[in-house]
Amino acid sequence: KKMEKFNNEEEENLGIWKIKKIYKKLSSVKGNGTSMISLIIPPGDQLSRVQKLLSDEYGTASNIKSRTNRLSVLSAIVSTQNRLKLYQNIPQNGLILYCGTILDEFSKEKKVTYDIEPFKPINTSLYLCDNKFHTNILLDLTQEEEKIGFIIIDGKGVLIGLLIGNRKEILYKLNVDLPKKHGRGGQSAVRFARLRVEKRNNFLKKVSEVAAQYFIPDGNKLIVSGIIIAGSADFKNNLGLSDFF
């Protein structure tokens, strides 16, 4: 059962609900022997590496003494390999796969396979063959993560983004070419200095407005627990004194 990618808050809430449902179903099931595979693949990993890992595990499992357990483990590995063949690449946020033979409520054996595309990136890598599914990763996905806003600003531009747990999300980027200090004297220098200050102020005003759109979308409540301002001392200090803060 493939999951869609989640882009906005409403879809993320739906994603959390689906993950909780799967967690409730899989966290309590048990199996005979050790034929329940938990496979967690982080974003950026290579399918070829994971397929090689599974091939190596198949070779190791071929030596399991118990015939029943050996066949169950080999069957689970093959099912996992087959499910991975449906993917050309690891999805953007990684992939979680549970596969194996479980015991249902009547203690009858039942083969199950779940492939889950998380709604946010995962940074865990795991392969385990056990008598249960390792589902803590699903619980972690449903936890609320602290959001901190950041603004990096200097005379060349600005970068606005979010730090969410151990992830970084870029919200806005703008490059500018502000005039440098003028070396010549006379009236032109005064006019140039005035224009320079005007352009810097317009840039800072624009940054304040954009930051407000992202961090105070309803105009009243800050949606982050804090904001970090970094970059050129002159710009970040002036931004810190603006109406936005």
Coordinates of C-alpha atoms in Angstrom, one line a residue:
K1 CA 0.0 0.0 0.0
K2 CA 1.9 3.0 -1.2
M3 CA 1.6 6.3 0.5
E4 CA 1.5 9.7 -1.3
K5 CA 3.9 12.5 -0.7
F6 CA 2.6 15.2 1.7
N7 CA 3.1 18.9 0.8
N8 CA 0.9 20.9 3.1
E9 CA -0.3 20.8 6.7
E10 CA -3.6 19.1 6.0
E11 CA -1.9 16.4 4.0
E12 CA 0.7 16.0 6.8
N13 CA -2.0 15.5 9.4
L14 CA -3.5 12.8 7.1
G15 CA 0.0 11.3 6.9
I16 CA 0.3 11.2 10.7
W17 CA -3.1 9.6 10.9
K18 CA -2.2 6.9 8.4
I19 CA 1.1 6.2 10.1
K20 CA -0.5 5.9 13.5
K21 CA -3.0 3.4 12.0
I22 CA -0.2 1.3 10.5
Y23 CA 1.8 1.5 13.8
K24 CA -1.2 0.3 15.8
K25 CA -1.6 -2.7 13.4
L26 CA 2.0 -3.7 13.2
S27 CA 3.5 -2.9 16.6
S28 CA 1.6 -5.7 18.3
V29 CA 1.9 -8.5 15.8
K30 CA 4.2 -11.4 16.3
G31 CA 5.5 -14.2 14.1
N32 CA 6.9 -17.8 14.4
G33 CA 10.7 -17.8 14.3
T34 CA 12.5 -14.8 12.9
S35 CA 10.9 -14.2 9.5
M36 CA 9.6 -10.6 10.0
I37 CA 11.8 -8.1 8.1
S38 CA 12.0 -4.4 9.0
L39 CA 13.8 -2.4 6.4
I40 CA 14.4 1.4 6.8
I41 CA 16.1 3.2 3.9
P42 CA 17.0 6.9 4.3
P43 CA 16.7 9.4 1.5
G44 CA 19.7 9.5 -0.9
D45 CA 20.6 5.8 -0.3
Q46 CA 21.1 3.6 -3.4
L47 CA 18.7 0.8 -4.3
S48 CA 21.6 -1.2 -5.6
R49 CA 23.2 -1.2 -2.1
V50 CA 20.0 -2.3 -0.5
Q51 CA 19.4 -5.1 -3.1
K52 CA 23.0 -6.3 -2.5
L53 CA 22.4 -6.3 1.3
L54 CA 19.3 -8.5 0.7
S55 CA 21.2 -10.9 -1.6
D56 CA 23.9 -11.3 1.1
E57 CA 21.2 -11.9 3.8
Y58 CA 19.6 -14.5 1.5
G59 CA 22.9 -16.3 1.4
T60 CA 23.2 -16.2 5.2
A61 CA 19.6 -17.3 5.8
S62 CA 20.2 -20.3 3.6
N63 CA 22.3 -21.8 6.4
I64 CA 19.5 -21.6 9.1
K65 CA 19.1 -25.1 10.5
S66 CA 15.4 -25.1 11.1
R67 CA 13.8 -25.9 7.8
T68 CA 10.5 -24.1 8.6
N69 CA 12.2 -20.9 9.8
R70 CA 14.7 -21.0 6.9
L71 CA 12.0 -21.2 4.3
S72 CA 10.0 -18.4 6.0
V73 CA 13.0 -16.1 6.2
L74 CA 14.0 -16.8 2.5
S75 CA 10.4 -16.2 1.5
A76 CA 10.3 -12.8 3.4
I77 CA 13.6 -11.7 1.8
V78 CA 12.3 -12.6 -1.8
S79 CA 9.1 -10.7 -1.1
T80 CA 11.1 -7.7 0.1
Q81 CA 13.3 -7.8 -3.0
N82 CA 10.2 -8.0 -5.3
R83 CA 8.6 -5.0 -3.6
L84 CA 11.7 -3.0 -4.0
K85 CA 11.7 -3.7 -7.7
L86 CA 8.6 -1.5 -8.0
Y87 CA 10.9 1.5 -7.2
Q88 CA 13.3 3.0 -9.6
N89 CA 14.8 5.2 -6.9
I90 CA 14.6 5.7 -3.2
P91 CA 11.7 8.2 -2.6
Q92 CA 12.5 11.7 -1.6
N93 CA 11.8 11.2 2.1
G94 CA 13.2 7.6 2.3
L95 CA 11.3 4.3 2.4
I96 CA 10.1 2.0 5.2
L97 CA 9.3 -1.6 4.4
Y98 CA 7.8 -4.4 6.6
C99 CA 7.5 -7.9 5.2
G100 CA 7.1 -11.4 6.6
T101 CA 4.9 -14.0 8.0
I102 CA 2.8 -13.0 11.0
L103 CA 0.4 -14.8 13.3
D104 CA -3.2 -13.5 13.1
E105 CA -5.7 -13.4 16.0
F106 CA -6.5 -17.1 15.3
S107 CA -2.7 -18.0 15.4
K108 CA -2.8 -18.7 11.7
E109 CA 0.2 -17.6 9.6
K110 CA -0.4 -14.8 7.2
K111 CA 2.1 -13.1 4.8
V112 CA 2.1 -9.3 4.8
T113 CA 4.1 -6.6 3.0
Y114 CA 3.9 -2.8 3.8
D115 CA 5.9 -0.2 1.9
I116 CA 5.5 3.3 3.4
E117 CA 6.8 6.5 1.9
P118 CA 7.1 8.9 4.9
F119 CA 5.7 12.4 4.7
K120 CA 8.9 13.8 6.1
P121 CA 12.6 12.7 5.7
I122 CA 13.9 9.9 7.9
N123 CA 17.6 9.7 8.9
T124 CA 17.6 6.1 10.1
S125 CA 19.0 3.1 8.3
L126 CA 18.0 -0.4 9.5
Y127 CA 17.7 -4.0 8.4
L128 CA 16.4 -6.5 11.0
C129 CA 14.9 -10.0 10.7
D130 CA 13.1 -10.8 13.9
N131 CA 9.9 -12.3 15.4
K132 CA 8.4 -8.8 15.4
F133 CA 8.4 -5.6 13.3
H134 CA 10.5 -2.8 14.6
T135 CA 8.0 0.1 14.4
N136 CA 9.6 2.8 16.6
I137 CA 10.4 4.8 13.5
L138 CA 6.7 5.1 12.8
L139 CA 6.1 6.5 16.3
D140 CA 9.0 9.0 15.8
L141 CA 7.4 10.2 12.6
T142 CA 4.2 11.2 14.4
Q143 CA 5.9 13.2 17.1
E144 CA 5.7 17.0 16.9
E145 CA 9.1 18.6 16.1
E146 CA 10.2 22.0 17.3
K147 CA 10.3 24.6 14.5
I148 CA 12.9 27.4 14.6
G149 CA 13.0 30.1 11.9
F150 CA 16.3 31.4 10.5
I151 CA 17.2 34.5 8.5
I152 CA 20.7 34.8 7.0
I153 CA 21.3 38.3 5.6
D154 CA 24.1 40.4 4.2
G155 CA 24.7 42.9 1.4
K156 CA 24.4 40.2 -1.3
G157 CA 21.0 38.8 -0.3
V158 CA 18.9 36.9 2.2
L159 CA 18.0 33.3 2.9
I160 CA 14.9 32.5 5.0
G161 CA 14.1 29.0 6.3
L162 CA 13.1 26.6 9.0
L163 CA 15.0 24.2 11.2
I164 CA 12.6 21.3 12.0
G165 CA 14.3 18.7 14.2
N166 CA 17.5 17.8 12.3
R167 CA 16.1 19.0 9.0
K168 CA 16.6 22.3 7.2
E169 CA 13.9 23.7 4.9
I170 CA 14.6 26.7 2.6
L171 CA 11.5 29.0 2.3
Y172 CA 12.8 32.0 0.5
K173 CA 16.0 33.2 -1.3
L174 CA 16.8 36.6 -2.8
N175 CA 20.0 37.9 -4.3
V176 CA 20.6 41.6 -4.4
D177 CA 23.3 44.0 -5.6
L178 CA 23.3 46.8 -3.2
P179 CA 25.6 49.8 -3.8
K180 CA 28.9 49.9 -1.9
K181 CA 30.2 52.9 0.0
H182 CA 31.1 55.8 -2.4
G183 CA 34.7 57.0 -2.3
R184 CA 34.4 60.4 -4.1
G185 CA 33.5 63.7 -2.4
G186 CA 31.1 66.5 -3.4
Q187 CA 27.4 66.6 -4.0
S188 CA 27.3 63.3 -6.0
A189 CA 28.7 61.6 -2.8
V190 CA 25.8 63.0 -0.7
R191 CA 23.2 61.9 -3.3
F192 CA 24.9 58.5 -3.6
A193 CA 24.9 58.0 0.1
R194 CA 21.2 58.9 0.3
L195 CA 20.4 56.4 -2.4
R196 CA 22.5 53.7 -0.8
V197 CA 20.7 54.1 2.5
E198 CA 17.3 54.1 0.7
K199 CA 18.1 50.9 -1.1
R200 CA 19.4 49.2 2.1
N201 CA 16.2 50.3 3.9
N202 CA 14.0 49.0 1.1
F203 CA 15.8 45.7 1.2
L204 CA 15.4 45.4 5.0
K205 CA 11.7 46.3 4.7
K206 CA 11.2 43.6 2.0
V207 CA 13.0 41.0 4.2
S208 CA 10.8 42.0 7.2
E209 CA 7.7 41.6 5.1
V210 CA 8.6 38.2 3.7
A211 CA 9.7 36.9 7.1
A212 CA 6.3 38.0 8.5
Q213 CA 4.5 36.2 5.7
Y214 CA 6.3 32.9 6.6
F215 CA 6.6 33.2 10.4
I216 CA 3.4 35.1 11.2
P217 CA 1.0 34.0 8.4
D218 CA -2.2 35.1 10.2
G219 CA -0.6 38.5 11.3
N220 CA -0.9 37.6 15.0
K221 CA 0.7 34.4 16.1
L222 CA 4.3 33.3 15.5
I223 CA 4.3 29.8 14.1
V224 CA 7.9 29.1 15.2
S225 CA 9.4 28.8 18.7
G226 CA 12.2 31.2 17.9
I227 CA 14.0 33.0 15.1
I228 CA 17.8 33.0 14.5
I229 CA 19.3 36.0 12.6
A230 CA 22.8 35.4 11.2
G231 CA 25.0 37.1 8.6
S232 CA 26.6 40.5 8.3
A233 CA 26.5 42.4 11.6
D234 CA 25.3 45.6 10.1
F235 CA 22.3 44.0 8.3
K236 CA 21.3 41.6 11.0
N237 CA 21.4 44.3 13.7
N238 CA 19.3 46.7 11.6
L239 CA 16.8 43.8 10.8
G240 CA 16.6 43.0 14.6
L241 CA 15.5 46.6 15.2
S242 CA 12.8 46.6 12.5
D243 CA 9.1 46.6 13.3
F244 CA 8.9 42.8 12.5
F245 CA 10.8 42.1 15.7

